PDB file of C-alpha atoms in Angstrom:
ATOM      1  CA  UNK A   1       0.000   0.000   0.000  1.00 79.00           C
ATOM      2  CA  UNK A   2       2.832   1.866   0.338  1.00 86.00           C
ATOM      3  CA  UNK A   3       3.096   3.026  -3.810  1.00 85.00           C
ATOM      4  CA  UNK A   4      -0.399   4.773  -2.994  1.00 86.00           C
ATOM      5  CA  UNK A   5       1.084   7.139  -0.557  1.00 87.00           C
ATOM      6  CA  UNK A   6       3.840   7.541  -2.669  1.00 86.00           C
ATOM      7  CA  UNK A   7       2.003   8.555  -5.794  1.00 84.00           C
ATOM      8  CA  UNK A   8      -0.588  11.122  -3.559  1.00 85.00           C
ATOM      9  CA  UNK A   9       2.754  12.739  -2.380  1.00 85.00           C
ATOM     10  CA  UNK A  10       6.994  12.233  -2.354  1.00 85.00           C
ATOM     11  CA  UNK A  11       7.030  12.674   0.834  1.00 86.00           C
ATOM     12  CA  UNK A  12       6.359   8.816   1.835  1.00 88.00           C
ATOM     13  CA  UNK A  13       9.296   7.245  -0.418  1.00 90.00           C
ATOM     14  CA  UNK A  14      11.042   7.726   2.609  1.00 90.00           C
ATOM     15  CA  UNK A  15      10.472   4.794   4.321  1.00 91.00           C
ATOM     16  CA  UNK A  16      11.510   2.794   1.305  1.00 92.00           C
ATOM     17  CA  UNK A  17      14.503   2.972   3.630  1.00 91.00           C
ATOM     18  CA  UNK A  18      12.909   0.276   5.515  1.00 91.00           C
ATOM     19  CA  UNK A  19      12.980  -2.068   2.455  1.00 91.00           C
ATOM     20  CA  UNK A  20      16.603  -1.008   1.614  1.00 92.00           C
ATOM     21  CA  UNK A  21      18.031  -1.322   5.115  1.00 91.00           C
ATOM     22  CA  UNK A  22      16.137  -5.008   5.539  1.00 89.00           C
ATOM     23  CA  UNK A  23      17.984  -6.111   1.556  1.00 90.00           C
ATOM     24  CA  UNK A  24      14.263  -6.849   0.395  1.00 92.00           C
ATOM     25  CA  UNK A  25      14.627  -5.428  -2.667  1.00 92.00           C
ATOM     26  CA  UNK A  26      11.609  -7.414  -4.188  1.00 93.00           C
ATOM     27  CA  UNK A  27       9.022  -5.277  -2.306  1.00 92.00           C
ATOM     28  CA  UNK A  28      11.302  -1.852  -2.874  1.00 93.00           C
ATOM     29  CA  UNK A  29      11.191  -2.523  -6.697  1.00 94.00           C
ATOM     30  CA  UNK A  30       7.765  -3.740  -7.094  1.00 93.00           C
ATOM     31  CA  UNK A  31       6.570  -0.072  -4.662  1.00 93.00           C
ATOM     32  CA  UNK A  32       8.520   1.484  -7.100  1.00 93.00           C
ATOM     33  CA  UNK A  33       7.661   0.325 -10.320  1.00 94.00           C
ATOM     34  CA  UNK A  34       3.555   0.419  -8.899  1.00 93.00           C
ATOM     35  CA  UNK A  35       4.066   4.118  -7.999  1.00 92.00           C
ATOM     36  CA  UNK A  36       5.020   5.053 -11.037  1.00 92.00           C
ATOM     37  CA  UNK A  37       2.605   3.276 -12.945  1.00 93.00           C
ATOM     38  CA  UNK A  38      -0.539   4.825 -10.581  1.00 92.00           C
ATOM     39  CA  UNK A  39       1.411   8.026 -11.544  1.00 90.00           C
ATOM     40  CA  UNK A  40       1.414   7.504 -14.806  1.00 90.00           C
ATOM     41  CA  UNK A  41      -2.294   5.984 -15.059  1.00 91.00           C
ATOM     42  CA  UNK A  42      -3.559   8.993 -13.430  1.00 89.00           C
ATOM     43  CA  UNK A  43      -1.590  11.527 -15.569  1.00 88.00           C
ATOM     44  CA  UNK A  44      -3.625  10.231 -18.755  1.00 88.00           C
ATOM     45  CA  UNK A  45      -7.008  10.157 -16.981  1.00 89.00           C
ATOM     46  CA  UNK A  46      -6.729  13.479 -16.400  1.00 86.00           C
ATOM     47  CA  UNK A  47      -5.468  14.222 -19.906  1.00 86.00           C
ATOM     48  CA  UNK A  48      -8.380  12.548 -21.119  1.00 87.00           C
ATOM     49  CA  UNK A  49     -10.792  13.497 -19.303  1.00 87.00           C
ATOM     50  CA  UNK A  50      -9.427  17.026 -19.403  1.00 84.00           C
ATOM     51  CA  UNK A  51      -8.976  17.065 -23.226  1.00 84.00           C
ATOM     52  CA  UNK A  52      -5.372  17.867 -22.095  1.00 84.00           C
ATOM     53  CA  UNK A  53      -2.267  16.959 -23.563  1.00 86.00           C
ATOM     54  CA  UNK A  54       0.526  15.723 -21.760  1.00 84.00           C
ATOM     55  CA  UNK A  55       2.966  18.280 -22.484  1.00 86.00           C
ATOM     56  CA  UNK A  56       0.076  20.558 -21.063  1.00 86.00           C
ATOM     57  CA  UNK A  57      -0.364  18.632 -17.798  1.00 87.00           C
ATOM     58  CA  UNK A  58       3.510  19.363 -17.356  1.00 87.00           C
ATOM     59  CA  UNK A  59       3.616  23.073 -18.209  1.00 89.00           C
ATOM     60  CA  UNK A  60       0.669  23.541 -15.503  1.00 89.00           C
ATOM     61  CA  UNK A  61       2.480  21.684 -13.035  1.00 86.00           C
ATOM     62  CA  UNK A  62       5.653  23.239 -13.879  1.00 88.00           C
ATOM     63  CA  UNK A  63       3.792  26.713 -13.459  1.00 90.00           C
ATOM     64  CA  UNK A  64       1.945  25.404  -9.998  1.00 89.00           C
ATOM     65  CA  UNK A  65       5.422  24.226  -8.604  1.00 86.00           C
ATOM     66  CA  UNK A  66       6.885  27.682  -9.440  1.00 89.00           C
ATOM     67  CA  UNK A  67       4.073  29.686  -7.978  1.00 90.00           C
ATOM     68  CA  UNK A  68       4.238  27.625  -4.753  1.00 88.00           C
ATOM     69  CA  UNK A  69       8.240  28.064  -4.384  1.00 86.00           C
ATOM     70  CA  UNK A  70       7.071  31.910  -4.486  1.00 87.00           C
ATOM     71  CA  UNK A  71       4.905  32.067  -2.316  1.00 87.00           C
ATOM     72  CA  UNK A  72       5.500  29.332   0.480  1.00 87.00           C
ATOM     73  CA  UNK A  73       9.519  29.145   0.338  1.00 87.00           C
ATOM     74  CA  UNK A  74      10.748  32.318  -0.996  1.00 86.00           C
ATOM     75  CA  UNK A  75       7.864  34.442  -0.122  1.00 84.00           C
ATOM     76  CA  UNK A  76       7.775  32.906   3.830  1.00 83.00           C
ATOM     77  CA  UNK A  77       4.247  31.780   3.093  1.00 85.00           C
ATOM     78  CA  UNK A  78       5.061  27.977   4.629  1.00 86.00           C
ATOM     79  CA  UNK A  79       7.340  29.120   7.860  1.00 89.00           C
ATOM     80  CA  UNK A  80       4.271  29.247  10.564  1.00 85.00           C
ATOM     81  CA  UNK A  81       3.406  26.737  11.948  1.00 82.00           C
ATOM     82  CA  UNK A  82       6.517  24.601  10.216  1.00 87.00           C
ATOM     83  CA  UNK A  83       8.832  22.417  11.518  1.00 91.00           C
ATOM     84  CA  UNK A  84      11.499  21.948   8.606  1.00 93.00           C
ATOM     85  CA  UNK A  85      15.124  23.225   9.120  1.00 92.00           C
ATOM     86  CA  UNK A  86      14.586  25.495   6.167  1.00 91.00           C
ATOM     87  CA  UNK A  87      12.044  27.287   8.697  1.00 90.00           C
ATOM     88  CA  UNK A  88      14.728  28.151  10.204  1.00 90.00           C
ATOM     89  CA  UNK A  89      16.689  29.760   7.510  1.00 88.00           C
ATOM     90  CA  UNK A  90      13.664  31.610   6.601  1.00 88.00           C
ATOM     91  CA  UNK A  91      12.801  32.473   9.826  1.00 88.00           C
ATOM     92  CA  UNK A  92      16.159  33.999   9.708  1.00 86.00           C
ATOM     93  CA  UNK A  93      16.092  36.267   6.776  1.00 85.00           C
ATOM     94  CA  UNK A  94      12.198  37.556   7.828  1.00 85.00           C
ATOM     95  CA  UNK A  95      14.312  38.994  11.222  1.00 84.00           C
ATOM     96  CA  UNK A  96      16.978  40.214   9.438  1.00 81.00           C
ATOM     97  CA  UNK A  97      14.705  41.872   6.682  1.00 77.00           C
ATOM     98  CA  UNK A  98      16.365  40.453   3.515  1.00 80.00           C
ATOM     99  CA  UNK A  99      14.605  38.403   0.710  1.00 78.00           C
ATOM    100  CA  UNK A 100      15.804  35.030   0.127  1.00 82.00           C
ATOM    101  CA  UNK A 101      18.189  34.475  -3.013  1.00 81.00           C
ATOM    102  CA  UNK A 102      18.407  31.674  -5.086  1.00 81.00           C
ATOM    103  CA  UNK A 103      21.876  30.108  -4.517  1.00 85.00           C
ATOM    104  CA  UNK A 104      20.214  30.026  -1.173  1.00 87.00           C
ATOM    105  CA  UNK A 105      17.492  27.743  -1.882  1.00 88.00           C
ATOM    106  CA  UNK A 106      20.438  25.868  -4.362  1.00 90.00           C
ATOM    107  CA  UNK A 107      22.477  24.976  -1.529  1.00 93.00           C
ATOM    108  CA  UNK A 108      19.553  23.724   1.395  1.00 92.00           C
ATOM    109  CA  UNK A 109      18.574  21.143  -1.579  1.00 92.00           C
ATOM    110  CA  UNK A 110      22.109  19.957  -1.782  1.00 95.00           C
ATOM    111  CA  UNK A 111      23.008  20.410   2.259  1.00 95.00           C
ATOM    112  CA  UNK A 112      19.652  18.427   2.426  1.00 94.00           C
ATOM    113  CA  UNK A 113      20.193  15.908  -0.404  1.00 94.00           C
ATOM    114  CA  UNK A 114      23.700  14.932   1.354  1.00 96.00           C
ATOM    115  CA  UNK A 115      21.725  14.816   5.001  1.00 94.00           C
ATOM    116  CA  UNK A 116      19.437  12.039   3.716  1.00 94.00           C
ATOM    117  CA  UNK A 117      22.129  10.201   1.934  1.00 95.00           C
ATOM    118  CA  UNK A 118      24.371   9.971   4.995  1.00 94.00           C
ATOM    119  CA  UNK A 119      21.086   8.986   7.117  1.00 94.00           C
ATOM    120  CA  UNK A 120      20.642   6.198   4.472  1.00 94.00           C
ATOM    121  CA  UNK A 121      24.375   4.849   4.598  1.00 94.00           C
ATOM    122  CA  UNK A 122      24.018   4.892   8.696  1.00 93.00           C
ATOM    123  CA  UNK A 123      20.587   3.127   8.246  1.00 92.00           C
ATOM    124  CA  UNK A 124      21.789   0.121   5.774  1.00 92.00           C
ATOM    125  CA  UNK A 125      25.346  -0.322   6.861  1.00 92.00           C
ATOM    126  CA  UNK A 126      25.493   0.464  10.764  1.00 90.00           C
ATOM    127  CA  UNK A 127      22.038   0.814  12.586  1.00 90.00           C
ATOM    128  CA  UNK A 128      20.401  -2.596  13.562  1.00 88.00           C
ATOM    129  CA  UNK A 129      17.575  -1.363  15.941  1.00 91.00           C
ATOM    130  CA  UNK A 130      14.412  -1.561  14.684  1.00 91.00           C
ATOM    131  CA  UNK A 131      13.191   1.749  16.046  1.00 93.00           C
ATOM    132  CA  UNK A 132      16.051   3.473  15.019  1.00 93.00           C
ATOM    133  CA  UNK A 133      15.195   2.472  11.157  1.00 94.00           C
ATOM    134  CA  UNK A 134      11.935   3.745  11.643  1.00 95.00           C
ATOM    135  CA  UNK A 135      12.855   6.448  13.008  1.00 95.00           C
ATOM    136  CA  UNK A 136      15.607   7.243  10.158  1.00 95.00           C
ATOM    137  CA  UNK A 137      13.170   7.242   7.824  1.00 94.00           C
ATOM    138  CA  UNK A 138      10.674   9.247   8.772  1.00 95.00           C
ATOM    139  CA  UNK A 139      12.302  12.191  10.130  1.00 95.00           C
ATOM    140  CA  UNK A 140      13.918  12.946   6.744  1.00 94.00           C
ATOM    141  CA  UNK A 141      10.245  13.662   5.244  1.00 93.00           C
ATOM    142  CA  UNK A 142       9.548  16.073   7.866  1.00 93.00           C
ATOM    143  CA  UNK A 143      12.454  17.735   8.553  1.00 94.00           C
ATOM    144  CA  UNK A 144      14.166  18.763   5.128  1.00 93.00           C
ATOM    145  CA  UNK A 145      11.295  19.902   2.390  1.00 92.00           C
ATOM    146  CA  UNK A 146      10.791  23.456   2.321  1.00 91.00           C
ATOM    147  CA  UNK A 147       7.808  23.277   4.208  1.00 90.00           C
ATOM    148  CA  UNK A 148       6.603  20.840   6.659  1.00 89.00           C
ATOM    149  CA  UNK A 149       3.082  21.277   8.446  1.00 87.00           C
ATOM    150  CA  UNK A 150       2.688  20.724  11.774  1.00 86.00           C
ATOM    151  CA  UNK A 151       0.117  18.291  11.080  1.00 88.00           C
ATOM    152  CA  UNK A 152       2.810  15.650   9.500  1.00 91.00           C
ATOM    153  CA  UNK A 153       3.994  15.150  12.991  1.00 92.00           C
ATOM    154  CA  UNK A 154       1.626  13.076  13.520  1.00 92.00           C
ATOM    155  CA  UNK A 155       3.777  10.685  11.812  1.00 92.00           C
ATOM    156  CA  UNK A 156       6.358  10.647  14.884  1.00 94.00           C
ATOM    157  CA  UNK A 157       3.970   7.959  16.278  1.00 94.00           C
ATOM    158  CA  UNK A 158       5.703   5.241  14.097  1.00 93.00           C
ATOM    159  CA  UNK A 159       9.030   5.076  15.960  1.00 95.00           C
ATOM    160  CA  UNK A 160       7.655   6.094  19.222  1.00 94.00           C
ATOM    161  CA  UNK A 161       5.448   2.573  19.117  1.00 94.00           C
ATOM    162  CA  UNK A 162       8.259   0.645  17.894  1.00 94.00           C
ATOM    163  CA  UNK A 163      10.226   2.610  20.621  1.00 94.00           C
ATOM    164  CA  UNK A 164       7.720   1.581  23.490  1.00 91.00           C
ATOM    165  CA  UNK A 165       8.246  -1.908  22.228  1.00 91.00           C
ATOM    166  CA  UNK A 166      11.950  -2.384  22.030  1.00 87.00           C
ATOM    167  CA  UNK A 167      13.217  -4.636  24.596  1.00 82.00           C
ATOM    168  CA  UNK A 168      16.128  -2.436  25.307  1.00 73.00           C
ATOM    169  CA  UNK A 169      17.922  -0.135  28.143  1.00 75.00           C
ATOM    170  CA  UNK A 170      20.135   3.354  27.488  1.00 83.00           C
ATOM    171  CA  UNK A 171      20.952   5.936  29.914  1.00 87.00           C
ATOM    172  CA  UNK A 172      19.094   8.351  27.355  1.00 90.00           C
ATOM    173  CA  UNK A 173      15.618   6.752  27.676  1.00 91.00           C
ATOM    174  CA  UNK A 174      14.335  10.109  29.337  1.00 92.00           C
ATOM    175  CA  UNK A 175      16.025  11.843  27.011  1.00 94.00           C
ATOM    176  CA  UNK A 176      13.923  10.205  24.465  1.00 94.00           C
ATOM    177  CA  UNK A 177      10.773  10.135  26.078  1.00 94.00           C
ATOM    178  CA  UNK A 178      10.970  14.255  26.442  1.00 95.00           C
ATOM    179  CA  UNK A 179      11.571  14.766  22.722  1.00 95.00           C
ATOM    180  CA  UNK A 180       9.079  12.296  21.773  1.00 95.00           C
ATOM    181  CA  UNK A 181       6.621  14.021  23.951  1.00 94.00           C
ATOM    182  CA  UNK A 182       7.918  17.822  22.865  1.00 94.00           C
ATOM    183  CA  UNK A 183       6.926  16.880  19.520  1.00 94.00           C
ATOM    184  CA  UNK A 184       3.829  15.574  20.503  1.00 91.00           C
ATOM    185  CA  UNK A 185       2.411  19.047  22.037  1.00 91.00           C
ATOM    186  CA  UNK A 186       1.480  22.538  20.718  1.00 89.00           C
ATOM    187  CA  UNK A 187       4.444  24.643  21.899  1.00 89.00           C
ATOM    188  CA  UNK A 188       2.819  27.889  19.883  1.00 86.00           C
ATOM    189  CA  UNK A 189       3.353  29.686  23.351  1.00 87.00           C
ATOM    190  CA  UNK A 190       5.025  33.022  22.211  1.00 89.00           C
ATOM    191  CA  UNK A 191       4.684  34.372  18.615  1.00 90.00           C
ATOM    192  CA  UNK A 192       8.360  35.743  17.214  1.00 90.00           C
ATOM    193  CA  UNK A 193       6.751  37.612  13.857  1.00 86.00           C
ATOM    194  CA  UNK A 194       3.236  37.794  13.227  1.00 83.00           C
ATOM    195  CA  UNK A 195       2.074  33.908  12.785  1.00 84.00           C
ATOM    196  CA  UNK A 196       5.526  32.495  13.227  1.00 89.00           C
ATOM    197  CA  UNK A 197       5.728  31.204  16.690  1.00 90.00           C
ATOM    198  CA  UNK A 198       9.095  29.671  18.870  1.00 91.00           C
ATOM    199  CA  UNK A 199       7.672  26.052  17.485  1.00 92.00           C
ATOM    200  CA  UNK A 200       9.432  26.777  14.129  1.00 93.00           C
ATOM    201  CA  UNK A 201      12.581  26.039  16.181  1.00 93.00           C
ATOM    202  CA  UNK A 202      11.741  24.172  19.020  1.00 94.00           C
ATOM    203  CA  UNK A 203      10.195  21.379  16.338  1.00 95.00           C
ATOM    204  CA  UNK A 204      13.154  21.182  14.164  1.00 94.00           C
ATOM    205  CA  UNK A 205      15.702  21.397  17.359  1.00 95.00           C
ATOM    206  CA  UNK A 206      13.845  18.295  18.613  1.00 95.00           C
ATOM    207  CA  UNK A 207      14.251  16.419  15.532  1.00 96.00           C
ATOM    208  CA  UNK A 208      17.071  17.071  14.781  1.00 95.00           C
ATOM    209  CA  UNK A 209      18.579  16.071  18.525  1.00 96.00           C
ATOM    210  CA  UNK A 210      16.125  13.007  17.975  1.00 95.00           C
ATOM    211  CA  UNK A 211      18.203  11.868  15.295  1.00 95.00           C
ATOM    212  CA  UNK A 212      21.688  12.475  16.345  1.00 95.00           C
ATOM    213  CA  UNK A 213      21.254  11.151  19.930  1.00 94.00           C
ATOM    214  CA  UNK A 214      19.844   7.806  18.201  1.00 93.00           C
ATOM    215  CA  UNK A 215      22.733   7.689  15.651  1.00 93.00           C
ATOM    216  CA  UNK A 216      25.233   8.605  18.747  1.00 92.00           C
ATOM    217  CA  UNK A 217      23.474   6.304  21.461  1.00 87.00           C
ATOM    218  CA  UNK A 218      25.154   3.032  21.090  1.00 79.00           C
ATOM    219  CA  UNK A 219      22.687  -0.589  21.082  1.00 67.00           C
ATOM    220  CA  UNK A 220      22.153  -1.790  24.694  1.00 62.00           C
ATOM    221  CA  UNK A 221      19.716  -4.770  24.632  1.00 54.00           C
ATOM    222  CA  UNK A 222      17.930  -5.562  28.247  1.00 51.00           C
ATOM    223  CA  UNK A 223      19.024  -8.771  29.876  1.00 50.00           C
ATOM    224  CA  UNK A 224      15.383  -9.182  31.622  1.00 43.00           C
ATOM    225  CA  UNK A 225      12.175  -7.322  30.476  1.00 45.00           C
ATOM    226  CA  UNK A 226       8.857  -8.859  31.677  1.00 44.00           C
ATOM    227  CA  UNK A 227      10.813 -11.839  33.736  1.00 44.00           C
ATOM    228  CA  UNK A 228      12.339 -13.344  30.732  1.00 49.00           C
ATOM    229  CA  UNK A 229      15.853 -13.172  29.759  1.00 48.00           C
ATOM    230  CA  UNK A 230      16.975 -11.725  26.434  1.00 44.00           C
ATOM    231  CA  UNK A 231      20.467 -12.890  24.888  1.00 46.00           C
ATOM    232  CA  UNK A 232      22.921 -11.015  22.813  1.00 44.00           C
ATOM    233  CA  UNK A 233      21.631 -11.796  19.691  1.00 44.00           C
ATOM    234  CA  UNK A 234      18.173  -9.867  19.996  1.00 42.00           C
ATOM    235  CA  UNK A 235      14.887 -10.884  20.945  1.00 44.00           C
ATOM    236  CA  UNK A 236      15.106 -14.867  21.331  1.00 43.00           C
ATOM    237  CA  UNK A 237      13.205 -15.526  24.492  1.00 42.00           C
ATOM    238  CA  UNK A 238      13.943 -18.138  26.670  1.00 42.00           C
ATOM    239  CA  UNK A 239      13.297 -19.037  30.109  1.00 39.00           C
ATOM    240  CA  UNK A 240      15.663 -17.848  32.971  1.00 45.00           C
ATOM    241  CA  UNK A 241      17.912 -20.995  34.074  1.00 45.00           C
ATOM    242  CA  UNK A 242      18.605 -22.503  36.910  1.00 46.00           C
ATOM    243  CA  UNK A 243      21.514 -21.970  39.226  1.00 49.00           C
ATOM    244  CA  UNK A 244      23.912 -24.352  38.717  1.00 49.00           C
ATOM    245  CA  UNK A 245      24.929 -26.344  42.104  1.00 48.00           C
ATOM    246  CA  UNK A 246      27.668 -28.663  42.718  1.00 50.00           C
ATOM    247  CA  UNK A 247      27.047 -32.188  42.499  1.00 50.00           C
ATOM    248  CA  UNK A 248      29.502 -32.429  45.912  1.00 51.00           C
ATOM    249  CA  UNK A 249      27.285 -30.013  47.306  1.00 51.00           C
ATOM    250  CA  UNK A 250      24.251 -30.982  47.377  1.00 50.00           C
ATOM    251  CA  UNK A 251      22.092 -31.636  50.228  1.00 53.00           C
ATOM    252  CA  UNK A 252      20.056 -34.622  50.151  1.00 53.00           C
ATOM    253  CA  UNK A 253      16.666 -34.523  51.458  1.00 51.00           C
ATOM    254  CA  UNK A 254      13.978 -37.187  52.303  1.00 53.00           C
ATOM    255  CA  UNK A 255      10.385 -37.320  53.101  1.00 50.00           C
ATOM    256  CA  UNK A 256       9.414 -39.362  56.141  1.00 51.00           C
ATOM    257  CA  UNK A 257       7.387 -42.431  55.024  1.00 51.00           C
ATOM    258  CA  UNK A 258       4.738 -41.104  57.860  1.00 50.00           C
ATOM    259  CA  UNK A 259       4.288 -37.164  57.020  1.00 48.00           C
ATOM    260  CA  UNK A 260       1.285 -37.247  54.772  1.00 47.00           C
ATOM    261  CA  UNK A 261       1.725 -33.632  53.778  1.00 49.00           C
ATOM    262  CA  UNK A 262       4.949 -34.143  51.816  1.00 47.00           C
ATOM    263  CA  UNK A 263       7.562 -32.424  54.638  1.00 48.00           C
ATOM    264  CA  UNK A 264      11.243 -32.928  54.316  1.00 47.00           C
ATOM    265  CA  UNK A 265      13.931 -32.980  56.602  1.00 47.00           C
ATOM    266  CA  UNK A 266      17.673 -32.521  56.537  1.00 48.00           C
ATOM    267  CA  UNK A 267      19.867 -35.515  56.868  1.00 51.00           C
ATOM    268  CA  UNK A 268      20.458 -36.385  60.339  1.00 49.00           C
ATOM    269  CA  UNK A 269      23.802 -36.607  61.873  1.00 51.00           C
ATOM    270  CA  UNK A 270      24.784 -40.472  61.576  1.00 51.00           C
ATOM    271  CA  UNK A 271      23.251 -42.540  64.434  1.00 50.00           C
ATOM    272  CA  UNK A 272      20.673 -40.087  65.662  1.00 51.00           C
ATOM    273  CA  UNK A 273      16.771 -41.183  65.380  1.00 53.00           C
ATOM    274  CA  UNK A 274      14.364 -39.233  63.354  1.00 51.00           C
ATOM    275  CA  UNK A 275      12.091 -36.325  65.148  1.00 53.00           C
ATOM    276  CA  UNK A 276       9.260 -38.190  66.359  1.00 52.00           C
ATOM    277  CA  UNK A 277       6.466 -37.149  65.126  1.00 47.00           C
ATOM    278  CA  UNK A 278       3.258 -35.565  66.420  1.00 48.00           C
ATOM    279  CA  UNK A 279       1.162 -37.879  68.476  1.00 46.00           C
ATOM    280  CA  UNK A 280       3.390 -40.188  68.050  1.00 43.00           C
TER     281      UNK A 280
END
């Protein structure tokens, strides 16, 4: 279902990172291949149904791209109420009362282009934690387009679950639970310029620490979690075992013939009776 979301909007390819950093490249081919055909499908409908032609479908949506890039990214239009680090930058040339040029907007696509490459080499070559994957792969669609609604971070609730669920210990867990919850909660408490409020950088602050104190945190799986022990090797359950005693030392025990409610006693010293018993 995955090559649906992906032809509605980019944004979702993404967590094809998943498929990469697991090697099933079946499934990451196949979402390819079907989001580009739904793409593709739906392009001609709406030439034909549009008495378009395709060339025209692409000059409109080569005219509707540029207009937005106007408005929302050049013009400031998509900084409230935004979490992406280009927020920032904007955010940044609003205060400082300077329009935004265009080797500017040149180099965030290539500073965030290399970002997401280096998150994907981490992801497929070092990271092994399930939650860490997840969380790799979504924070790259919300915190490097030009403009990220605060409604997308919705989306954090993917690696928090698989978070909740890890069977694992770190000395950051607080750590992690306070960003996870900072990015769960309005934080529009003081506006900075007109509709842009401090969550254009406390959003993108907690992201971004998200992500480097999970690439920076080294694995620690638990030993015990719910009573059962976890080995070295990830989740394989199995039962806690026994301590080991010495054959040597032992003690021996034995039930009285007469003690019908299964009592034991310790060996007696060699040549002493038994404890009589009750009644007896």
């Amino acid at each position: 279902m995955l090559f649906r979301s992906i032809a509605f909007k980019l944004f979702p390819a993404t967590l094809l990172l998943l498929l990469l950093a697991e090697r099933r490249f079946k499934p990451l081919v196949l979402t390819v291949i079907f989001a580009g055909g739904l793409t593709a499908i739906s392009a001609g409908l709406l030439a034909v149904m549009g008495h378009y032609s395709l060339a025209d479908l692409w000059q409109m949506n080569a005219g509707g791209k540029d207009l937005y890039q106007q408005t929302m990214v050049i013009g400031g239009g998509g900084v409230q109420h935004g979490h992406s680090l280009w927020g920032v930058v904007s955010l940044l040339e609003m205060l400082g009362q300077s329009a935004v040029a265009g080797w500017q907007t040149t180099l965030y696509e290539v500073a965030a282009a290399a970002i997401f490459l280096g998150l994907v080499v981490h992801a497929v070559f070092r990271e092994t934690e399930r939650w860490k994957l997840v969380l790799l792969a979504t924070v790259p669609a919300l915190l490097l387009p030009y403009v990220s609604a605060d409604y997308t971070l919705i989306q954090i609730y993917f690696p928090l679950v698989f978070f909740l669920n890890s069977p694992r210990v770190s000395r950051w867990d607080v750590a992690y639970v306070a960003l996870f919850g900072i990015l769960r909660v309005p934080v529009d408490y003081y506006y900075i310029l007109g509709d842009i409020s401090i969550s254009v950088i406390i959003y993108p602050a907690a992201l971004l620490a998200l992500v480097l104190l999970a690439i920076l945190d080294p694995q620690r799986t638990a030993r015990h979690v719910n009573g059962e022990l976890y080995g070295k090797r990830g989740n394989q359950r199995r039962m806690p075992e026994a301590r080991r005693v010495e054959p040597s030392r032992r003690r021996r025990t034995r039930v009285h013939p007469a003690t019908a409610d299964g009592w034991t006693s310790s060996p007696s010293p060699k040549g002493s009776p038994l404890p009589p018993l009750i009644g007896g």
